[in-house]
Tab-separated table of N, CA and C in Angstrom:
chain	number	residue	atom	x	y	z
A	1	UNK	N	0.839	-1.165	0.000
A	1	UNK	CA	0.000	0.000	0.000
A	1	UNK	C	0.893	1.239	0.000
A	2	UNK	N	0.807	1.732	-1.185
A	2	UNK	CA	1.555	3.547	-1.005
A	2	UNK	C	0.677	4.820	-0.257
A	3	UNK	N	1.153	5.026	0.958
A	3	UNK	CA	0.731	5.815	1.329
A	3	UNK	C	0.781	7.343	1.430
A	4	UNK	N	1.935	7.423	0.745
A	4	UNK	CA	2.804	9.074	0.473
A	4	UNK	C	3.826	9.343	-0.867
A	5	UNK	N	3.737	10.234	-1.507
A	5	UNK	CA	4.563	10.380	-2.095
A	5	UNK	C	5.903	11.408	-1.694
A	6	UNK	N	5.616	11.829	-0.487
A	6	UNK	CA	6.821	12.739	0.028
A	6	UNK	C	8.037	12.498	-0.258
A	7	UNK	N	8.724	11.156	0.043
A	7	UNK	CA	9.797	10.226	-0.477
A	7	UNK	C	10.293	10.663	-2.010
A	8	UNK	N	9.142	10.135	-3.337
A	8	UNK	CA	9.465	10.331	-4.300
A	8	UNK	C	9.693	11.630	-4.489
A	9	UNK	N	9.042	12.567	-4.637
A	9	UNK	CA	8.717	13.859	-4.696
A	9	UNK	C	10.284	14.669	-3.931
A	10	UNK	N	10.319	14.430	-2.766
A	10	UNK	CA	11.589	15.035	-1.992
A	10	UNK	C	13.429	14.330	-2.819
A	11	UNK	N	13.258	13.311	-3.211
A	11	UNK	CA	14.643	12.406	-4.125
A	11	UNK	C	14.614	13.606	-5.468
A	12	UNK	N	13.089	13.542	-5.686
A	12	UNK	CA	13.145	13.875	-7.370
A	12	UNK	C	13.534	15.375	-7.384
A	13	UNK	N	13.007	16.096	-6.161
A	13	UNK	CA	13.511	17.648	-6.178
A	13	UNK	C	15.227	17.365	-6.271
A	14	UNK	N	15.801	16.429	-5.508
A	14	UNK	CA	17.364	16.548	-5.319
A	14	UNK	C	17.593	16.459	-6.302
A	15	UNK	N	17.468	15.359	-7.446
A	15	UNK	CA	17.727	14.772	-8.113
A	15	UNK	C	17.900	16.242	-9.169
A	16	UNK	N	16.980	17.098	-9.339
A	16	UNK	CA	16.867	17.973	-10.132
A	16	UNK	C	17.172	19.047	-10.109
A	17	UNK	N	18.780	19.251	-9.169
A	17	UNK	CA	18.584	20.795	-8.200
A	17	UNK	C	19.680	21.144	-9.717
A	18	UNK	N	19.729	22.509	-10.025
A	18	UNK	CA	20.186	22.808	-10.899
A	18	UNK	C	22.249	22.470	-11.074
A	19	UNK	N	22.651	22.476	-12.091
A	19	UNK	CA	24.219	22.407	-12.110
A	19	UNK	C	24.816	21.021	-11.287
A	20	UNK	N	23.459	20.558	-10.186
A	20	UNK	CA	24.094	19.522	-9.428
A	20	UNK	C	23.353	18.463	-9.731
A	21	UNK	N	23.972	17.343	-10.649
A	21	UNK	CA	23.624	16.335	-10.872
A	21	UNK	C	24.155	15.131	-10.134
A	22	UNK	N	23.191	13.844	-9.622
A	22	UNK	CA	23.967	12.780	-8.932
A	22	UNK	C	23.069	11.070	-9.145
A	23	UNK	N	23.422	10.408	-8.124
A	23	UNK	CA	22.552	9.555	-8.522
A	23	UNK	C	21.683	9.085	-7.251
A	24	UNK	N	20.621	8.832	-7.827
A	24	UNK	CA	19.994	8.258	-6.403
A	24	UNK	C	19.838	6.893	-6.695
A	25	UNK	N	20.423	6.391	-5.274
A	25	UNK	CA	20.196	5.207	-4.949
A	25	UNK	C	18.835	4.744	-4.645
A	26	UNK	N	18.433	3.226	-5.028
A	26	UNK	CA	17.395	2.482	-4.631
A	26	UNK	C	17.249	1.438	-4.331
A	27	UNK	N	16.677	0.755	-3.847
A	27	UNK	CA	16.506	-1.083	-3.600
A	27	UNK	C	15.788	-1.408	-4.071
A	28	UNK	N	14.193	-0.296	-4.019
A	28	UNK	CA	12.772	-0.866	-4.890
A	28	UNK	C	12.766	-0.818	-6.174
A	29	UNK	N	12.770	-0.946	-7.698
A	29	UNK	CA	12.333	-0.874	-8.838
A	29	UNK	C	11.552	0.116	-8.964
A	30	UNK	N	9.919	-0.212	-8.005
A	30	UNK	CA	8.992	0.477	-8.189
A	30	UNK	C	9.329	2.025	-7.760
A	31	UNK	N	9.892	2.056	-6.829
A	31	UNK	CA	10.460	3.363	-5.888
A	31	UNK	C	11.243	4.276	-6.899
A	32	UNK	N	12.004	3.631	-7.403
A	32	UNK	CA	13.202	3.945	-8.282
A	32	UNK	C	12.316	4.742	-9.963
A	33	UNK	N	11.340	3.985	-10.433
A	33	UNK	CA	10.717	4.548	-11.597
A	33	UNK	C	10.050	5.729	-10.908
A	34	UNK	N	9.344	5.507	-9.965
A	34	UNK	CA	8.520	6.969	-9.799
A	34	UNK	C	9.434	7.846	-9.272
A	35	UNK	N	10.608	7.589	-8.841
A	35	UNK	CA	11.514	8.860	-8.461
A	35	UNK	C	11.870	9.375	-10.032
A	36	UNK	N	12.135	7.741	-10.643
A	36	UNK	CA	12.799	8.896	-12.596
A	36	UNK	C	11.875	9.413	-13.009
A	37	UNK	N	10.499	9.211	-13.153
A	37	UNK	CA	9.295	9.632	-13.236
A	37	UNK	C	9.106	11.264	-12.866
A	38	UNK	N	9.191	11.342	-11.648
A	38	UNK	CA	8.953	12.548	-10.975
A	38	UNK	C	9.783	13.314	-11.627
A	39	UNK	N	11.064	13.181	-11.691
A	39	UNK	CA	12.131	13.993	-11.959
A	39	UNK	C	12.384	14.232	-13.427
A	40	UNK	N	11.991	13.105	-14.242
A	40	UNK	CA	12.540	13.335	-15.245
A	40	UNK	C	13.500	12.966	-16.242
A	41	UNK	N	14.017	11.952	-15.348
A	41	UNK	CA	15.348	11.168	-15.098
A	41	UNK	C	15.471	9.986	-15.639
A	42	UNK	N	16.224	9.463	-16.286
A	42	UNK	CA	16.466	7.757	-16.322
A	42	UNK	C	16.631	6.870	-15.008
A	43	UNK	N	15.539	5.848	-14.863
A	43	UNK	CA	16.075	4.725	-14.595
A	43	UNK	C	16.727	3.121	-14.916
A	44	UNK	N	17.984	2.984	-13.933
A	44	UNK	CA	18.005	2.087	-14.079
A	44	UNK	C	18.563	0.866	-13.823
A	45	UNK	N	17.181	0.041	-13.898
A	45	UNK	CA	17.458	-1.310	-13.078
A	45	UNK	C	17.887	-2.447	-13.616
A	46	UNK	N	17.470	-3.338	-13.764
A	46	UNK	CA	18.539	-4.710	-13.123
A	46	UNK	C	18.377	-5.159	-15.309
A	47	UNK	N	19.514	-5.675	-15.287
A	47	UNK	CA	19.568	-6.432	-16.663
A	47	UNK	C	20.881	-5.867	-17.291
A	48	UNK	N	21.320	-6.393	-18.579
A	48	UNK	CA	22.384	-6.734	-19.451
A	48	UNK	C	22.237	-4.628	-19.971
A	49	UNK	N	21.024	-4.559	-20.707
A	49	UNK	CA	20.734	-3.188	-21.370
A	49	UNK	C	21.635	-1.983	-20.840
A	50	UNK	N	20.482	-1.983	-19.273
A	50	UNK	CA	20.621	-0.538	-18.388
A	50	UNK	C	22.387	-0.938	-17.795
A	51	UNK	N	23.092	-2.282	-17.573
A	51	UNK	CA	24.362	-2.200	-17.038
A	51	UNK	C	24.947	-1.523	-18.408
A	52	UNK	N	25.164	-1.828	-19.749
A	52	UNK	CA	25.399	-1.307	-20.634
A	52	UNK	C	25.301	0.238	-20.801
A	53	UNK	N	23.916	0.566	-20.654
A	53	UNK	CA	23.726	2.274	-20.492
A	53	UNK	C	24.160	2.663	-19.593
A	54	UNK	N	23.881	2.847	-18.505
A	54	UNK	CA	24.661	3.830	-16.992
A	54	UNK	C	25.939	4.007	-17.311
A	55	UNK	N	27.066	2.720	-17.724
A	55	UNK	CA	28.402	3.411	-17.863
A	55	UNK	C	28.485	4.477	-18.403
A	56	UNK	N	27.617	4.491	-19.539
A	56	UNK	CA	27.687	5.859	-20.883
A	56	UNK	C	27.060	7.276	-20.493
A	57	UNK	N	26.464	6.924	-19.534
A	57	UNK	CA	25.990	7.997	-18.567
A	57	UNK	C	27.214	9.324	-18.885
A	58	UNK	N	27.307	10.158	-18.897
A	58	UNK	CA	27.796	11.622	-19.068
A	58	UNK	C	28.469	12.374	-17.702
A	59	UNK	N	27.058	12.157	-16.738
A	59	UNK	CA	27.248	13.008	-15.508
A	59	UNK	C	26.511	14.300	-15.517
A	60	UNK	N	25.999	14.232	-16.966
A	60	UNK	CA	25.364	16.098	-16.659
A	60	UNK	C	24.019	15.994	-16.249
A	61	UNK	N	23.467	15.050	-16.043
A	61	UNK	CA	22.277	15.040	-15.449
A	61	UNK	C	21.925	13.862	-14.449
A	62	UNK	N	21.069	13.872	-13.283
A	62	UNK	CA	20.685	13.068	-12.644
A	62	UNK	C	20.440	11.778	-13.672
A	63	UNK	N	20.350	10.616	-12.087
A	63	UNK	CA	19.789	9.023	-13.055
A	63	UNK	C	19.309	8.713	-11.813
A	64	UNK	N	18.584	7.808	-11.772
A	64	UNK	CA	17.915	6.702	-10.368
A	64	UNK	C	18.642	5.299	-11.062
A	65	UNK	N	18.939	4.926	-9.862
A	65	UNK	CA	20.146	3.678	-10.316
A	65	UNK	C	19.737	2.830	-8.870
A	66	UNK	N	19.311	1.285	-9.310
A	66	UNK	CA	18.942	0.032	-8.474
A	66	UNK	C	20.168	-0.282	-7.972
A	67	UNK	N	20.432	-0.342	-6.468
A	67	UNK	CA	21.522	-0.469	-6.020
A	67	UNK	C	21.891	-1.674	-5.613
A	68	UNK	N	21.262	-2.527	-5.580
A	68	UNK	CA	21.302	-3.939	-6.264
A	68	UNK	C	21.936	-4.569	-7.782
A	69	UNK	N	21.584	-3.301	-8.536
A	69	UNK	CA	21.699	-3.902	-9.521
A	69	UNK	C	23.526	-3.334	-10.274
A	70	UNK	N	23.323	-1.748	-10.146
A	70	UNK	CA	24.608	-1.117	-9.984
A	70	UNK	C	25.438	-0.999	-8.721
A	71	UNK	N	25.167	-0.949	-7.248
A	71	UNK	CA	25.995	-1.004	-6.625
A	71	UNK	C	27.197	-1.154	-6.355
A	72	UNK	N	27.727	-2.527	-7.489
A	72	UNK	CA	29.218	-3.081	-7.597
A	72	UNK	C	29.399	-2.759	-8.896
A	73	UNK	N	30.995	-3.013	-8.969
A	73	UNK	CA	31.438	-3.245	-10.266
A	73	UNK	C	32.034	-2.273	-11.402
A	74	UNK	N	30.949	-1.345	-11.429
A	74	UNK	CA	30.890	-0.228	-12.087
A	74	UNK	C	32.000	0.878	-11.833
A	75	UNK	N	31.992	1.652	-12.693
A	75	UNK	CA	32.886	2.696	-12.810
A	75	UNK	C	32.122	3.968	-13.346
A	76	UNK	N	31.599	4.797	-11.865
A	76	UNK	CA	30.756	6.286	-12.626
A	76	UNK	C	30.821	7.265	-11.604
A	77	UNK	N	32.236	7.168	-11.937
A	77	UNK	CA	32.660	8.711	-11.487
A	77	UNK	C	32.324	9.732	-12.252
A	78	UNK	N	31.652	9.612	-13.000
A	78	UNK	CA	31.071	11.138	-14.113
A	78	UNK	C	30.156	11.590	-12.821
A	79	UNK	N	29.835	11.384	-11.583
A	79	UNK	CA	29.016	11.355	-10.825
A	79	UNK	C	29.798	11.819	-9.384
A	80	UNK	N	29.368	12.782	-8.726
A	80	UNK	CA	30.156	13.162	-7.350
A	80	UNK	C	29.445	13.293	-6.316
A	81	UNK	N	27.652	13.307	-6.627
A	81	UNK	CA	27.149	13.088	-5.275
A	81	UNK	C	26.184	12.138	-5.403
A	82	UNK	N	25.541	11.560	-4.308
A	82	UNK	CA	25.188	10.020	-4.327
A	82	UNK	C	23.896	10.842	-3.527
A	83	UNK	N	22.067	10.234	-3.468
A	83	UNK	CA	21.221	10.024	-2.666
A	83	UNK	C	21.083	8.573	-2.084
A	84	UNK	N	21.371	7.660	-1.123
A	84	UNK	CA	20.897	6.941	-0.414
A	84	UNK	C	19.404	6.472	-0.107
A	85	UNK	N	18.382	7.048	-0.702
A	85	UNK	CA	17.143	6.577	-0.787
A	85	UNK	C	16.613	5.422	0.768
A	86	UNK	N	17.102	4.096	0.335
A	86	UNK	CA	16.900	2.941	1.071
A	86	UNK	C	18.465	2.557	1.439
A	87	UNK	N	18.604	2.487	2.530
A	87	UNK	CA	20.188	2.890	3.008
A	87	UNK	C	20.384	1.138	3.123
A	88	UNK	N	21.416	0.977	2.556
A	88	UNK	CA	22.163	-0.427	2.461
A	88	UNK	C	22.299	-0.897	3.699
A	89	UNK	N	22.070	-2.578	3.968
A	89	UNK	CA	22.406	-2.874	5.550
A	89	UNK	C	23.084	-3.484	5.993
A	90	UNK	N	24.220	-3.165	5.150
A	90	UNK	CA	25.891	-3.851	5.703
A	90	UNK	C	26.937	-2.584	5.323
A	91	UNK	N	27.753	-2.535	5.915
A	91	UNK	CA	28.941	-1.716	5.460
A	91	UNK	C	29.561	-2.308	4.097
A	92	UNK	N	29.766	-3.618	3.757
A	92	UNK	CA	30.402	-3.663	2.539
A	92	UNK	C	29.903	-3.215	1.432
A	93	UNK	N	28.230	-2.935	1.379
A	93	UNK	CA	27.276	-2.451	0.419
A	93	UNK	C	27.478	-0.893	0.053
A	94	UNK	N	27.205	-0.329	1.642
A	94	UNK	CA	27.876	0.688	1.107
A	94	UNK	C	28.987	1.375	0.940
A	95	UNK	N	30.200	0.268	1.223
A	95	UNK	CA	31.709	0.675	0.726
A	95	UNK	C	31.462	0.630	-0.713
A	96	UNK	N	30.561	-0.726	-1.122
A	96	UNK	CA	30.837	-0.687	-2.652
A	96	UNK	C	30.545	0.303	-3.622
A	97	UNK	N	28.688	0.432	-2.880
A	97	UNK	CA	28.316	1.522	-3.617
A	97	UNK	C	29.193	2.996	-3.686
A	98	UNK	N	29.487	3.629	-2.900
A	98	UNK	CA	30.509	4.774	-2.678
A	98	UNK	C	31.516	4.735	-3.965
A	99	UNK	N	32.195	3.269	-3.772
A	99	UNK	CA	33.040	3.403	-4.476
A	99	UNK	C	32.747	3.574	-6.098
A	100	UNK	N	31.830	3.227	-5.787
A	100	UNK	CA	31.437	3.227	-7.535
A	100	UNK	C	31.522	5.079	-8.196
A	101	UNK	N	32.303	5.669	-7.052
A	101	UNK	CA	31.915	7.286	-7.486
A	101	UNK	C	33.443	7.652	-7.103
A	102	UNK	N	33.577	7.120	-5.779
A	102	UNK	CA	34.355	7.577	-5.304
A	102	UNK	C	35.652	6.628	-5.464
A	103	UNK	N	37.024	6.856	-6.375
A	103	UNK	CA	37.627	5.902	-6.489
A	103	UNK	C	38.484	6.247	-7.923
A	104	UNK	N	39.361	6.538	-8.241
A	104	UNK	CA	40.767	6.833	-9.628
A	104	UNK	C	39.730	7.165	-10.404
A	105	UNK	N	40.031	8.130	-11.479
A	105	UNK	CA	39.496	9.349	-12.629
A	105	UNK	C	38.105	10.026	-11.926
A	106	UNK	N	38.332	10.214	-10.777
A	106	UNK	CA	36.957	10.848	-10.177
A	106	UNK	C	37.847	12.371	-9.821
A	107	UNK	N	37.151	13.565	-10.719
A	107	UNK	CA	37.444	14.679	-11.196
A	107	UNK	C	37.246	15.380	-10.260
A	108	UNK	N	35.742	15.336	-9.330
A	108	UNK	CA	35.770	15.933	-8.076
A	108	UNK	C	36.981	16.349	-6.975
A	109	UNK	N	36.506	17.634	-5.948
A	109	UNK	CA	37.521	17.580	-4.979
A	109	UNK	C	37.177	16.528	-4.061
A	110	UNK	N	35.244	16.803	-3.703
A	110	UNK	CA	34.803	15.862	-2.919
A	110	UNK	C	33.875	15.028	-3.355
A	111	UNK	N	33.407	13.809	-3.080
A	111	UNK	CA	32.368	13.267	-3.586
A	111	UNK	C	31.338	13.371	-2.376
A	112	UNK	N	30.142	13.623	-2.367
A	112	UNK	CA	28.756	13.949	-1.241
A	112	UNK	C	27.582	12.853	-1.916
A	113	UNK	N	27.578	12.282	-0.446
A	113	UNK	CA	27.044	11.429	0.089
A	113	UNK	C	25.920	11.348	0.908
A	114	UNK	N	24.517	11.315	0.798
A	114	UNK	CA	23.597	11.937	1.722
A	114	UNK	C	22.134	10.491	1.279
A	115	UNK	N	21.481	10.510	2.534
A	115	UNK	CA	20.700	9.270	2.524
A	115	UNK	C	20.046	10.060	3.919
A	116	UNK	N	18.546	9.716	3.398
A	116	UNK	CA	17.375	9.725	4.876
A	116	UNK	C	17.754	8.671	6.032
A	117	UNK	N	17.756	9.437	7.097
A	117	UNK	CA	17.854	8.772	8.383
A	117	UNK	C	16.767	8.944	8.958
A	118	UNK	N	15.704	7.997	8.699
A	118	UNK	CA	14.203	7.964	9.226
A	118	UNK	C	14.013	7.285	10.214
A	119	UNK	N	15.037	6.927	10.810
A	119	UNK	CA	15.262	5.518	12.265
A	119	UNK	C	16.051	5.988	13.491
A	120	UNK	N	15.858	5.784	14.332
A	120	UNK	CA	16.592	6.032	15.240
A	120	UNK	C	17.573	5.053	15.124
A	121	UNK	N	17.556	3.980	14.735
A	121	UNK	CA	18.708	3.486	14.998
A	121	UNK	C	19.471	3.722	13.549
A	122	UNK	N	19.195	4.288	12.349
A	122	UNK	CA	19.986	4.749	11.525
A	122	UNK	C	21.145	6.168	12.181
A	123	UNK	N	20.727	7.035	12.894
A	123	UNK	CA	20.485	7.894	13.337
A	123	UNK	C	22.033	7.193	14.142
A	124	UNK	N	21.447	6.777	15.391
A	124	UNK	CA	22.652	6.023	16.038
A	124	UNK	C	23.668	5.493	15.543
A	125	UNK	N	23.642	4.554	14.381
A	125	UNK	CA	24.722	3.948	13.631
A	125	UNK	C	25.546	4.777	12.924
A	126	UNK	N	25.035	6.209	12.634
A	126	UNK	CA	26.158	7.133	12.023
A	126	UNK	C	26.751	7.842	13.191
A	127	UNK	N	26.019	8.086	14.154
A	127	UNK	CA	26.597	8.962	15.136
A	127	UNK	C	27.631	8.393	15.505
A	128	UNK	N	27.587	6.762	15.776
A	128	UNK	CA	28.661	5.925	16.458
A	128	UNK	C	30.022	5.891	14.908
A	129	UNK	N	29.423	5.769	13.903
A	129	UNK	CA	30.397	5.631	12.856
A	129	UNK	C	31.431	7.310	12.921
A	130	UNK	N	30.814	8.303	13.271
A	130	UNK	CA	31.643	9.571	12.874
A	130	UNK	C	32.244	9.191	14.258
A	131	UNK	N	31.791	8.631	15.029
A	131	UNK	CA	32.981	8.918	16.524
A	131	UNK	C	34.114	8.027	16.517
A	132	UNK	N	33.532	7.105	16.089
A	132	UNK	CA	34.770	6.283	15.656
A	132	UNK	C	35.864	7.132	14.354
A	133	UNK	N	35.317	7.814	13.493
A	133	UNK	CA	35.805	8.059	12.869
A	133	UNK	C	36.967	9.136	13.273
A	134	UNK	N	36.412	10.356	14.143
A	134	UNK	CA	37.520	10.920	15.144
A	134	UNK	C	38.330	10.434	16.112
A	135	UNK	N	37.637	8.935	16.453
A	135	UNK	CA	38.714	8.867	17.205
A	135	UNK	C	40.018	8.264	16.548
A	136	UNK	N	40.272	7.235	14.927
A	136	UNK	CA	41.108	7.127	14.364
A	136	UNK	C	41.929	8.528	13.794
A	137	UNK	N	41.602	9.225	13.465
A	137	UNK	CA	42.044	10.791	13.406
A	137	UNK	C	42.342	10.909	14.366
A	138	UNK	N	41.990	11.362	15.836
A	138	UNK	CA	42.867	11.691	16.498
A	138	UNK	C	44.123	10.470	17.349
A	139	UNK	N	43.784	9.533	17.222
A	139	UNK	CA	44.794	8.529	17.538
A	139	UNK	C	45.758	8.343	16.417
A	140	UNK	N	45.442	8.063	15.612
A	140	UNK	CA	46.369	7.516	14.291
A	140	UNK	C	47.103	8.819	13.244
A	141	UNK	N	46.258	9.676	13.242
A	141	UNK	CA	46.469	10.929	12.686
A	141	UNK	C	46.080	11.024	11.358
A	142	UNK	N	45.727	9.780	10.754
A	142	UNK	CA	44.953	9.822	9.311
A	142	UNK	C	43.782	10.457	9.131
A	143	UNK	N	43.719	11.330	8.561
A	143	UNK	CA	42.262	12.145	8.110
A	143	UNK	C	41.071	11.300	7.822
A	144	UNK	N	40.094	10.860	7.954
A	144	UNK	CA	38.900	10.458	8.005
A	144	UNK	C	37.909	11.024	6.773
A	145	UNK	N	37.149	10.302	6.353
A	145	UNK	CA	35.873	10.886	5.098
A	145	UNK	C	34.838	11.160	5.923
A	146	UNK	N	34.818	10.635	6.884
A	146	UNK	CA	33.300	10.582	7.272
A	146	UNK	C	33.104	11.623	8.519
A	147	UNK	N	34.179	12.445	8.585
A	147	UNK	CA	34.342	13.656	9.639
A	147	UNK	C	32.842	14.749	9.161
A	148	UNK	N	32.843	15.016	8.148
A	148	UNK	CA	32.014	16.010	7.414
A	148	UNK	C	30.156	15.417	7.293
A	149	UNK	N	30.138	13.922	7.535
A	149	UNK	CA	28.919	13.732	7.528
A	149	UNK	C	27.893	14.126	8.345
A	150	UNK	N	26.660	14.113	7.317
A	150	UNK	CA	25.186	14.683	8.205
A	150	UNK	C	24.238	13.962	7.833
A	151	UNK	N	23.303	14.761	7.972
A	151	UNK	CA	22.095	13.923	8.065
A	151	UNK	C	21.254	14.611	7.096
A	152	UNK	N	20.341	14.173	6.325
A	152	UNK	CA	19.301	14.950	4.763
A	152	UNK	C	17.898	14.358	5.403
């Protein structure tokens, strides 16, 4: 049962903010068309075709991309900021996904990273991830990515 479109509607504004193009992540199919829908945007999900298209992707405009389906593998750094939609529920998911942006011929200074934290315990799991993250910075002295994170 769909009970709101706030979700779609709020991705598809990002998705469309001017000069700043990125990709939003998804898990649903269905979620994922009415966000390209809304916006305007290509989606795309799972098969031989859309893995074929997304590489060729440009970067000058938004895409909704199944993170299931692109998550790994890929190479689309034409791309520097990421929406999180349905937030992955392992860390290796979203090391992978990240990397798929973030990672050699990525032109950016920074790549931005932003996903709804509608949970308290999403909420918690980053708070605990940035503290950890200062505390390797200040113990080890290596600079950290995840110093700068927030919450959308």
């Amino acid at each position: 049962m769909w009970l709101s479109d706030f979700i779609v509607n709020d991705a598809a504004k990002w998705a469309t903010r001017k000069g700043q193009p990125g990709i939003v992540w998804v898990e649903f199919p269905e979620l994922g068309e009415r966000i390209a829908k809304a916006a305007g945007v290509p989606f795309y999900g799972g098969g031989p075709d859309a893995s074929a298209t997304i590489i060729r992707e440009s970067g000058k405009r938004s895409i909704v991309a199944s993170l299931r389906a692109h998550g790994t593998g890929k190479n689309l750094t034409m791309f520097s900021r990421m929406l999180f939609v349905n937030p992955p529920a392992d860390g290796a998911a979203w090391e992978q996904a990240i990397g798929r942006c973030h990672r050699q011929g990525q032109l950016a200074d920074e790549v931005e990273v932003e996903l709804y934290q509608h949970t308290d315990e999403l909420v918690g799991a980053f708070q605990k991830a940035r503290d950890f993250a200062r505390f390797i910075e200040e113990t080890e002295g290596t600079p950290q990515k995840l110093n700068s994170a927030g919450c959308y």
